[in-house]
Coordinates of C-alpha atoms and ligand atoms in Angstrom, one line a residue:
M1 CA -13.1 -13.2 -8.4
D2 CA -14.3 -13.2 -11.9
K3 CA -17.6 -11.2 -12.9
L4 CA -20.2 -10.8 -15.6
L5 CA -20.3 -7.5 -17.5
I6 CA -23.5 -7.4 -19.6
H7 CA -24.7 -4.6 -22.1
G8 CA -28.4 -5.2 -22.2
G9 CA -31.1 -4.7 -24.7
V10 CA -30.3 -7.7 -27.3
P11 CA -33.0 -9.8 -28.4
L12 CA -31.2 -13.6 -28.3
A13 CA -31.0 -15.1 -31.8
G14 CA -29.4 -18.3 -33.1
E15 CA -28.4 -21.8 -32.3
V16 CA -26.8 -23.1 -29.4
R17 CA -25.7 -26.6 -28.2
I18 CA -27.0 -28.1 -24.9
S19 CA -24.6 -29.7 -22.4
G20 CA -24.9 -32.9 -20.7
A21 CA -27.0 -32.6 -17.2
K22 CA -25.0 -32.0 -14.2
N23 CA -27.7 -33.3 -11.8
A24 CA -27.4 -36.8 -13.9
A25 CA -23.5 -36.6 -14.5
L26 CA -22.9 -36.5 -10.6
P27 CA -24.6 -39.5 -9.4
I28 CA -23.4 -41.3 -12.3
M29 CA -19.6 -40.3 -11.8
C30 CA -20.5 -41.5 -8.0
A31 CA -21.9 -44.9 -9.5
A32 CA -18.3 -45.7 -10.9
L33 CA -17.7 -46.5 -7.0
L34 CA -19.9 -49.5 -7.3
S35 CA -17.4 -51.6 -9.5
S36 CA -13.9 -52.5 -9.8
A37 CA -14.2 -52.1 -13.3
P38 CA -14.3 -49.0 -15.2
L39 CA -17.0 -47.0 -15.9
R40 CA -16.5 -44.7 -19.6
L41 CA -19.1 -41.7 -19.8
A42 CA -19.8 -39.5 -22.6
N43 CA -21.4 -36.0 -22.7
V44 CA -20.2 -35.2 -19.4
P45 CA -20.4 -31.1 -19.0
H46 CA -17.1 -29.1 -18.4
L47 CA -18.3 -27.9 -15.1
R48 CA -16.7 -26.8 -11.2
D49 CA -19.2 -29.4 -9.6
V50 CA -17.7 -32.2 -12.1
T51 CA -14.5 -31.2 -11.3
T52 CA -14.9 -30.8 -7.6
L53 CA -16.5 -34.2 -7.5
L54 CA -13.2 -35.7 -9.6
N55 CA -11.0 -34.4 -7.1
L56 CA -13.0 -36.6 -4.4
L57 CA -13.3 -39.4 -6.2
G58 CA -9.6 -39.1 -7.2
G59 CA -8.5 -39.2 -3.5
M60 CA -10.4 -42.2 -2.8
G61 CA -7.9 -43.8 -5.3
V62 CA -10.2 -43.4 -8.5
A63 CA -8.4 -43.2 -11.4
V64 CA -9.4 -40.9 -13.9
S65 CA -8.7 -40.6 -17.7
L66 CA -9.8 -38.8 -20.8
D67 CA -10.3 -40.8 -23.9
E68 CA -9.6 -39.4 -27.6
K69 CA -13.2 -38.1 -28.0
L70 CA -13.1 -36.2 -24.6
G71 CA -15.1 -39.2 -23.0
L72 CA -14.6 -39.5 -19.0
E73 CA -13.3 -42.6 -17.6
L74 CA -13.5 -43.5 -14.1
D75 CA -11.9 -46.8 -12.7
A76 CA -12.3 -48.0 -8.8
G77 CA -10.7 -50.9 -9.0
R78 CA -7.8 -49.6 -6.8
L79 CA -10.2 -47.9 -4.2
H80 CA -8.2 -47.0 -0.9
T81 CA -10.0 -44.2 0.9
P82 CA -13.5 -44.2 1.5
L83 CA -13.5 -40.8 3.0
A84 CA -15.3 -37.3 1.6
P85 CA -13.4 -34.5 3.5
Y86 CA -15.0 -31.6 4.7
D87 CA -13.3 -29.2 2.3
L88 CA -14.4 -30.7 -0.8
V89 CA -18.0 -31.6 0.4
K90 CA -18.4 -27.9 1.8
T91 CA -18.2 -26.4 -1.7
M92 CA -20.8 -28.8 -3.1
R93 CA -23.7 -30.5 -1.3
A94 CA -24.4 -33.5 -4.2
S95 CA -20.6 -34.6 -2.3
I96 CA -23.3 -37.0 -0.2
L97 CA -23.9 -38.8 -3.2
V98 CA -20.9 -40.8 -2.5
L99 CA -22.5 -41.8 0.5
G100 CA -24.4 -45.3 -0.4
P101 CA -21.9 -46.5 -2.9
L102 CA -19.1 -46.2 -0.6
L103 CA -21.0 -48.0 2.4
A104 CA -22.2 -50.4 -0.3
R105 CA -18.9 -51.4 -1.8
C106 CA -16.4 -51.1 0.6
G107 CA -18.3 -51.6 4.1
E108 CA -17.5 -48.1 5.6
A109 CA -17.8 -44.3 4.6
R110 CA -16.8 -41.2 6.3
V111 CA -18.8 -38.6 4.5
S112 CA -18.4 -35.0 5.9
L113 CA -22.2 -33.1 6.1
P114 CA -22.7 -31.3 3.0
G115 CA -23.0 -27.9 2.6
G116 CA -23.7 -26.4 -0.9
C117 CA -26.1 -23.8 -2.1
A118 CA -27.3 -21.1 0.7
I119 CA -31.1 -22.2 -0.5
G120 CA -32.3 -23.9 2.8
Q121 CA -31.5 -26.1 5.5
R122 CA -31.1 -29.0 3.3
P123 CA -30.6 -31.9 5.7
V124 CA -29.6 -35.7 4.6
D125 CA -31.7 -37.7 7.4
Q126 CA -33.7 -39.3 4.8
H127 CA -30.3 -40.7 3.0
I128 CA -29.2 -41.7 6.6
K129 CA -32.7 -43.3 7.5
G130 CA -32.7 -45.2 4.4
L131 CA -29.0 -46.6 4.9
Q132 CA -30.3 -47.5 8.5
A133 CA -33.1 -49.4 7.3
M134 CA -31.0 -51.3 5.5
G135 CA -28.9 -52.4 8.4
A136 CA -25.9 -49.6 8.3
D137 CA -24.8 -48.8 11.7
I138 CA -24.6 -45.0 11.5
S139 CA -23.2 -42.3 13.8
V140 CA -22.2 -38.7 13.3
E141 CA -19.0 -37.8 14.8
H142 CA -17.2 -33.9 14.5
G143 CA -19.1 -33.1 11.4
Y144 CA -19.0 -36.7 9.6
I145 CA -21.3 -39.1 8.7
I146 CA -19.5 -42.7 9.9
A147 CA -21.6 -45.5 8.2
R148 CA -20.7 -49.2 8.5
A149 CA -22.5 -52.3 7.3
K150 CA -20.8 -56.0 6.9
R151 CA -23.2 -56.1 3.6
L152 CA -26.4 -54.0 3.3
R153 CA -29.7 -55.8 3.4
G154 CA -32.5 -54.9 1.1
A155 CA -35.1 -53.3 2.8
R156 CA -38.4 -51.8 1.9
I157 CA -37.9 -48.0 2.5
C158 CA -40.4 -44.9 2.4
T159 CA -39.3 -41.6 2.3
D160 CA -40.9 -38.9 4.6
L161 CA -40.4 -36.6 1.4
V162 CA -39.5 -36.8 -2.3
T163 CA -35.8 -36.3 -2.2
V164 CA -34.0 -36.6 -5.6
T165 CA -30.4 -37.4 -4.2
G166 CA -31.7 -39.2 -1.5
T167 CA -33.3 -41.3 -4.1
E168 CA -30.1 -41.7 -5.8
N169 CA -28.1 -42.6 -2.9
L170 CA -30.4 -45.2 -1.5
M171 CA -30.9 -46.6 -5.2
M172 CA -27.2 -47.1 -5.5
A173 CA -26.5 -48.5 -2.1
A174 CA -29.4 -51.0 -2.9
C175 CA -27.3 -52.7 -6.1
L176 CA -25.2 -54.4 -4.0
A177 CA -27.1 -55.0 -1.2
E178 CA -28.7 -58.9 -0.1
G179 CA -32.0 -59.2 -1.5
V180 CA -35.1 -56.9 -2.9
T181 CA -35.2 -53.4 -1.9
S182 CA -38.2 -51.2 -2.6
I183 CA -38.1 -47.4 -2.5
E184 CA -41.4 -45.6 -2.3
N185 CA -42.0 -42.1 -2.5
A186 CA -39.2 -42.0 -4.8
A187 CA -38.5 -38.8 -6.8
R188 CA -39.6 -39.7 -10.5
E189 CA -37.0 -37.2 -12.1
P190 CA -35.5 -38.1 -15.3
E191 CA -31.9 -37.4 -14.0
V192 CA -32.8 -40.3 -11.6
V193 CA -34.2 -42.4 -14.9
D194 CA -30.6 -41.7 -16.3
L195 CA -28.6 -43.1 -13.5
A196 CA -30.9 -46.1 -13.2
D197 CA -30.2 -46.6 -16.9
C198 CA -26.4 -46.3 -16.1
L199 CA -26.9 -49.0 -13.2
R200 CA -28.5 -51.4 -15.2
A201 CA -25.6 -51.2 -17.7
M202 CA -23.1 -52.2 -15.2
G203 CA -25.5 -55.0 -14.4
A204 CA -28.0 -53.9 -11.6
R205 CA -31.2 -55.2 -11.3
I206 CA -33.6 -52.0 -11.0
E207 CA -37.5 -51.7 -12.1
G208 CA -39.7 -48.6 -11.5
A209 CA -37.1 -45.6 -12.2
G210 CA -39.3 -42.6 -13.2
S211 CA -42.5 -43.7 -11.0
D212 CA -42.7 -42.9 -7.0
T213 CA -41.7 -46.6 -6.6
I214 CA -38.5 -48.4 -7.7
T215 CA -37.8 -52.1 -6.7
I216 CA -33.7 -52.8 -6.8
E217 CA -32.7 -56.6 -6.7
G218 CA -29.0 -56.6 -4.8
V219 CA -26.3 -58.5 -7.0
S220 CA -23.1 -59.5 -5.6
A221 CA -20.7 -57.2 -7.7
L222 CA -21.5 -54.7 -10.8
A223 CA -19.4 -54.6 -14.0
G224 CA -18.0 -51.6 -15.9
A225 CA -20.3 -50.2 -18.9
G226 CA -20.2 -47.3 -21.1
H227 CA -22.9 -44.5 -20.6
R228 CA -24.1 -41.1 -22.4
I229 CA -25.5 -38.8 -19.9
M230 CA -28.5 -36.8 -20.8
P231 CA -29.1 -33.4 -21.9
D232 CA -29.3 -30.6 -18.9
R233 CA -33.1 -29.7 -18.8
I234 CA -32.6 -26.8 -16.3
E235 CA -29.9 -25.4 -19.0
T236 CA -32.3 -25.7 -21.9
G237 CA -35.1 -23.8 -19.8
T238 CA -32.8 -21.4 -18.8
F239 CA -31.9 -20.5 -22.3
L240 CA -35.3 -20.3 -23.3
A241 CA -36.2 -18.2 -20.6
A242 CA -33.6 -15.9 -21.6
A243 CA -34.7 -15.8 -25.0
A244 CA -38.0 -15.4 -24.1
A245 CA -37.5 -12.5 -21.8
T246 CA -35.1 -10.8 -24.7
G247 CA -37.8 -11.4 -26.9
G248 CA -35.8 -13.6 -29.0
S249 CA -36.2 -16.1 -31.0
V250 CA -33.6 -19.4 -30.5
V251 CA -32.9 -23.1 -31.7
L252 CA -31.3 -25.7 -29.0
R253 CA -29.9 -28.5 -30.0
N254 CA -29.1 -31.9 -28.2
T255 CA -31.5 -31.6 -26.1
N256 CA -35.2 -32.9 -25.1
A257 CA -38.9 -31.3 -24.8
R258 CA -39.9 -34.7 -23.3
I259 CA -38.3 -34.1 -20.1
L260 CA -39.4 -30.0 -20.1
E261 CA -43.0 -30.3 -20.5
A262 CA -44.0 -28.2 -17.3
V263 CA -41.4 -25.5 -18.5
L264 CA -42.5 -25.7 -21.8
D265 CA -45.9 -25.0 -21.4
K266 CA -45.3 -22.1 -19.1
L267 CA -43.3 -20.3 -21.9
R268 CA -46.5 -20.8 -24.2
E269 CA -48.6 -19.5 -21.4
S270 CA -45.7 -16.3 -21.7
G271 CA -46.9 -15.9 -25.2
A272 CA -43.7 -18.2 -26.8
S273 CA -44.2 -20.3 -29.7
I274 CA -42.5 -23.7 -29.2
D275 CA -41.5 -26.3 -32.0
A276 CA -40.0 -29.4 -30.3
Q277 CA -38.5 -32.1 -33.1
G278 CA -36.1 -34.6 -32.3
D279 CA -33.6 -33.4 -30.3
T280 CA -33.9 -29.9 -30.8
I281 CA -36.1 -27.1 -29.3
A282 CA -36.7 -23.9 -31.1
L283 CA -38.5 -21.0 -29.4
A284 CA -39.8 -17.6 -30.8
M285 CA -41.4 -14.8 -28.7
E286 CA -44.7 -13.0 -30.2
G287 CA -44.5 -9.9 -28.6
P288 CA -43.8 -8.9 -25.0
P289 CA -44.1 -11.9 -22.5
R290 CA -47.2 -12.1 -20.2
S291 CA -46.5 -12.8 -16.9
V292 CA -47.1 -16.3 -15.6
N293 CA -48.3 -17.6 -12.1
L294 CA -46.1 -21.0 -11.2
R295 CA -45.8 -23.4 -8.5
T296 CA -42.6 -25.8 -7.8
A297 CA -43.2 -29.2 -7.3
P298 CA -41.1 -32.5 -7.8
Y299 CA -40.9 -33.8 -11.4
P300 CA -43.2 -33.7 -13.4
G301 CA -44.2 -30.6 -11.7
F302 CA -42.2 -27.3 -12.3
P303 CA -38.6 -27.9 -11.0
T304 CA -37.5 -25.2 -8.3
D305 CA -34.5 -25.1 -10.7
M306 CA -36.4 -23.2 -13.0
Q307 CA -38.3 -20.4 -10.3
A308 CA -35.3 -18.2 -10.6
Q309 CA -35.2 -18.0 -13.6
F310 CA -39.1 -17.4 -14.3
M311 CA -39.1 -14.7 -11.7
A312 CA -36.8 -12.8 -14.2
L313 CA -38.8 -13.3 -17.1
D314 CA -41.9 -12.1 -14.7
C315 CA -40.3 -8.9 -13.7
I316 CA -40.4 -7.2 -17.3
A317 CA -43.9 -9.4 -18.1
R318 CA -47.1 -7.9 -18.9
G319 CA -49.7 -8.4 -15.4
T320 CA -48.6 -9.7 -12.2
A321 CA -47.4 -13.0 -11.2
V322 CA -47.4 -15.0 -8.2
L323 CA -44.4 -17.4 -7.7
T324 CA -45.0 -20.4 -5.1
E325 CA -41.8 -22.1 -3.9
T326 CA -42.9 -25.4 -2.4
I327 CA -39.1 -27.3 -2.3
F328 CA -36.8 -25.1 -0.5
E329 CA -37.5 -22.9 2.6
N330 CA -35.0 -20.0 1.1
R331 CA -35.2 -19.3 -2.2
F332 CA -35.9 -15.4 -2.9
M333 CA -32.6 -14.2 -2.6
H334 CA -32.2 -13.1 -6.0
A335 CA -35.6 -11.0 -5.7
L336 CA -33.6 -8.4 -3.8
E337 CA -30.9 -8.1 -6.3
L338 CA -33.8 -8.2 -9.0
Q339 CA -35.1 -5.5 -7.1
R340 CA -31.5 -3.5 -7.7
L341 CA -32.5 -3.4 -11.3
G342 CA -35.6 -2.3 -10.6
A343 CA -37.7 -4.8 -10.3
D344 CA -41.6 -4.8 -8.5
I345 CA -41.3 -8.0 -6.1
E346 CA -43.0 -8.4 -2.9
I347 CA -42.5 -11.8 -0.7
T348 CA -44.8 -13.2 1.9
G349 CA -43.9 -16.6 3.4
N350 CA -43.0 -18.8 0.1
A351 CA -44.9 -16.8 -2.3
A352 CA -43.3 -14.1 -4.6
V353 CA -45.9 -11.7 -6.2
V354 CA -43.8 -10.0 -9.3
K355 CA -45.6 -6.7 -10.7
G356 CA -44.1 -6.4 -14.4
V357 CA -42.6 -3.5 -15.2
P358 CA -41.8 -1.9 -18.5
Q359 CA -38.3 -1.4 -18.2
L360 CA -35.4 -3.0 -16.0
D361 CA -32.1 -0.8 -15.5
G362 CA -28.5 -2.1 -15.7
A363 CA -26.8 -1.8 -11.8
T364 CA -24.2 -4.3 -10.2
V365 CA -26.0 -7.3 -8.5
M366 CA -24.5 -10.1 -6.6
A367 CA -25.3 -13.5 -7.4
T368 CA -26.3 -15.7 -4.0
D369 CA -26.3 -19.0 -5.4
L370 CA -26.4 -21.3 -8.7
R371 CA -29.7 -20.8 -10.5
A372 CA -30.4 -17.5 -8.6
S373 CA -27.2 -16.4 -10.6
A374 CA -28.9 -17.4 -13.9
S375 CA -31.9 -15.2 -13.4
L376 CA -29.7 -12.1 -12.8
V377 CA -27.8 -13.1 -15.8
I378 CA -31.1 -12.8 -17.6
A379 CA -32.3 -9.8 -15.9
G380 CA -29.0 -8.3 -17.1
L381 CA -29.5 -9.3 -20.5
V382 CA -33.2 -7.2 -20.6
A383 CA -31.8 -4.5 -18.7
R384 CA -31.3 -0.9 -20.1
G385 CA -27.2 -0.3 -19.8
E386 CA -24.9 -2.2 -18.4
T387 CA -25.1 -5.1 -15.3
L388 CA -22.3 -6.7 -13.4
V389 CA -22.6 -9.5 -12.1
E390 CA -20.4 -10.4 -8.9
R391 CA -19.6 -13.7 -7.6
I392 CA -20.7 -15.6 -10.8
Y393 CA -18.3 -18.9 -9.1
H394 CA -21.9 -20.0 -8.3
L395 CA -22.5 -19.9 -12.5
D396 CA -19.6 -21.8 -13.1
R397 CA -21.1 -24.7 -10.9
G398 CA -23.5 -25.9 -13.4
Y399 CA -23.2 -23.8 -16.6
E400 CA -20.8 -24.7 -18.9
C401 CA -19.1 -21.6 -21.1
I402 CA -22.7 -19.7 -20.2
E403 CA -21.1 -16.2 -21.8
E404 CA -19.6 -18.1 -24.8
K405 CA -23.3 -19.5 -25.3
L406 CA -24.7 -16.5 -25.2
S407 CA -22.5 -14.5 -27.0
Q408 CA -23.2 -17.3 -29.9
L409 CA -26.5 -15.7 -29.4
G410 CA -26.1 -12.6 -30.1
A411 CA -26.0 -11.3 -26.4
R412 CA -23.4 -8.6 -25.0
I413 CA -21.5 -10.4 -22.4
K414 CA -17.9 -10.7 -21.2
R415 CA -16.1 -11.9 -18.0
V416 CA -14.2 -9.6 -16.4
H417 CA -11.3 -10.2 -13.7
Ligands
LIG501 C1 -31.7 -32.0 -6.0 C2 -30.8 -31.0 -7.0 C3 -31.0 -29.6 -7.1 C4 -32.5 -29.8 -7.2 C5 -33.4 -30.2 -5.9 C6 -34.7 -30.3 -5.7 C7 -29.0 -32.8 -7.8 C8 -27.4 -32.8 -8.0 N1 -29.3 -31.6 -6.7 O1 -30.8 -31.7 -4.8 O2 -30.5 -29.5 -8.0 O3 -33.1 -28.0 -6.7 O4 -32.9 -31.6 -6.2 O5 -35.5 -30.7 -7.3 O6 -29.7 -33.5 -8.2 N2 -35.2 -32.8 2.5 C9 -34.7 -33.3 3.6 N3 -34.1 -34.2 4.1 C10 -33.6 -35.2 3.2 C11 -33.3 -34.7 2.2 C12 -34.4 -33.4 1.5 O7 -35.7 -32.4 4.1 O8 -32.5 -36.2 3.8 C13 -35.5 -32.0 1.6 C14 -34.8 -30.5 1.3 O9 -34.5 -29.8 2.3 C15 -35.5 -29.9 0.5 C16 -36.5 -31.2 -0.3 O10 -36.4 -32.0 0.6 O11 -36.6 -29.5 1.1 C17 -35.7 -31.8 -1.3 O12 -34.6 -31.9 -1.5 P1 -33.5 -32.8 -2.6 O13 -34.7 -33.1 -3.8 O14 -33.1 -33.6 -1.4 O15 -32.7 -32.1 -2.9 P2 -31.2 -32.6 -3.7 O16 -31.2 -34.0 -4.0 O17 -30.4 -32.4 -2.7

């Protein structure tokens, strides 16, 4: 299994290009299932989760090809098996995103209950409840969700909590339903908006994406389209947090500061000076970081996917920070590993109290989920001596060429087998 060996203590400096967003690419690739004409996608990140989804779609009969500019073309014209098997779904929870499109297009779907990151229970009851409100007949048999509906009907759906993939699944299903669907308490994440933009380009009638009520007027068929995936705000935030923690100065290109406000505010609070222009964000750290408190919340609040990286920053900041996790119940597993590097962290319920220490010391640590891995890499970049991050397959699920990009910024980091 691959590991990352990091020799810490180098402030990051230089320029790096941000990739397309994993959490936009995955639902948008699933949107290809809604049409019999090809969907052409640009800026798709090269990630393990994307490969997993391509395998999943390929198994259903979706033809996958790359054009000369490395654009991805997905053609679901010969979709034959509306099945998402356990072997693939267990490695990636986002596979649940095929459920809504398959049901809407084929009238049936068999999707294994998902696995994914070990960051809490993560049920899919809201996806199921919404599809049932649209007339689907759904049962769970032998670990599979079995869904059937001749044609889905528009419905008023109010989700019990804000769910990102739940909103996306229901929005996609509603595109081919008969009549109007409204999703209330909808997720407002920019990735939901990017998906809605792509669906509209395919001929869907959607209003309100980006607000808490999305209205979809169903149509009988969707066409093919071309779409460019938005920049990855979590990759952007991770590189910025790494630069801040190492006292560095970086310029990130091909990104977007407007979808990252909560994170940029916290970085400024920690002492970073930030200059955002066009698709570029520049960060320069002036002095050692100051502790920052944060509370995760659905967008536009502080993203849970950035909590672990900020914990790493707070570990070596001046002062004491309280980090409160409100989205997932088991998302502090990185704290134990950070403690192995000398961090002072106390967990009580859903809050972590992080007392900044002057220095972390390198050690062997184990990645437990995707963003936890990123926090360990940041800690390793700061720590004195060598840090070996094990189980980085988690990292490869969501960060494109992370060691190449960090090396480009001057980090001493290499992948070892
Ligand atoms: C998405 C993101 C993930 C991010 C998360 C929260 C993708 C592919 N993944 O995950 O990176 O960490 O949003 O911003 O976009 N819940 C239920 N029932 C449901 C659905 C969700 O109880 O049917 C709960 C979850 O357990 C969790 C909360 O709702 O506590 C939010 O989860 P959700 O927004 O659904 O996360 P994902 O869409 O899986």
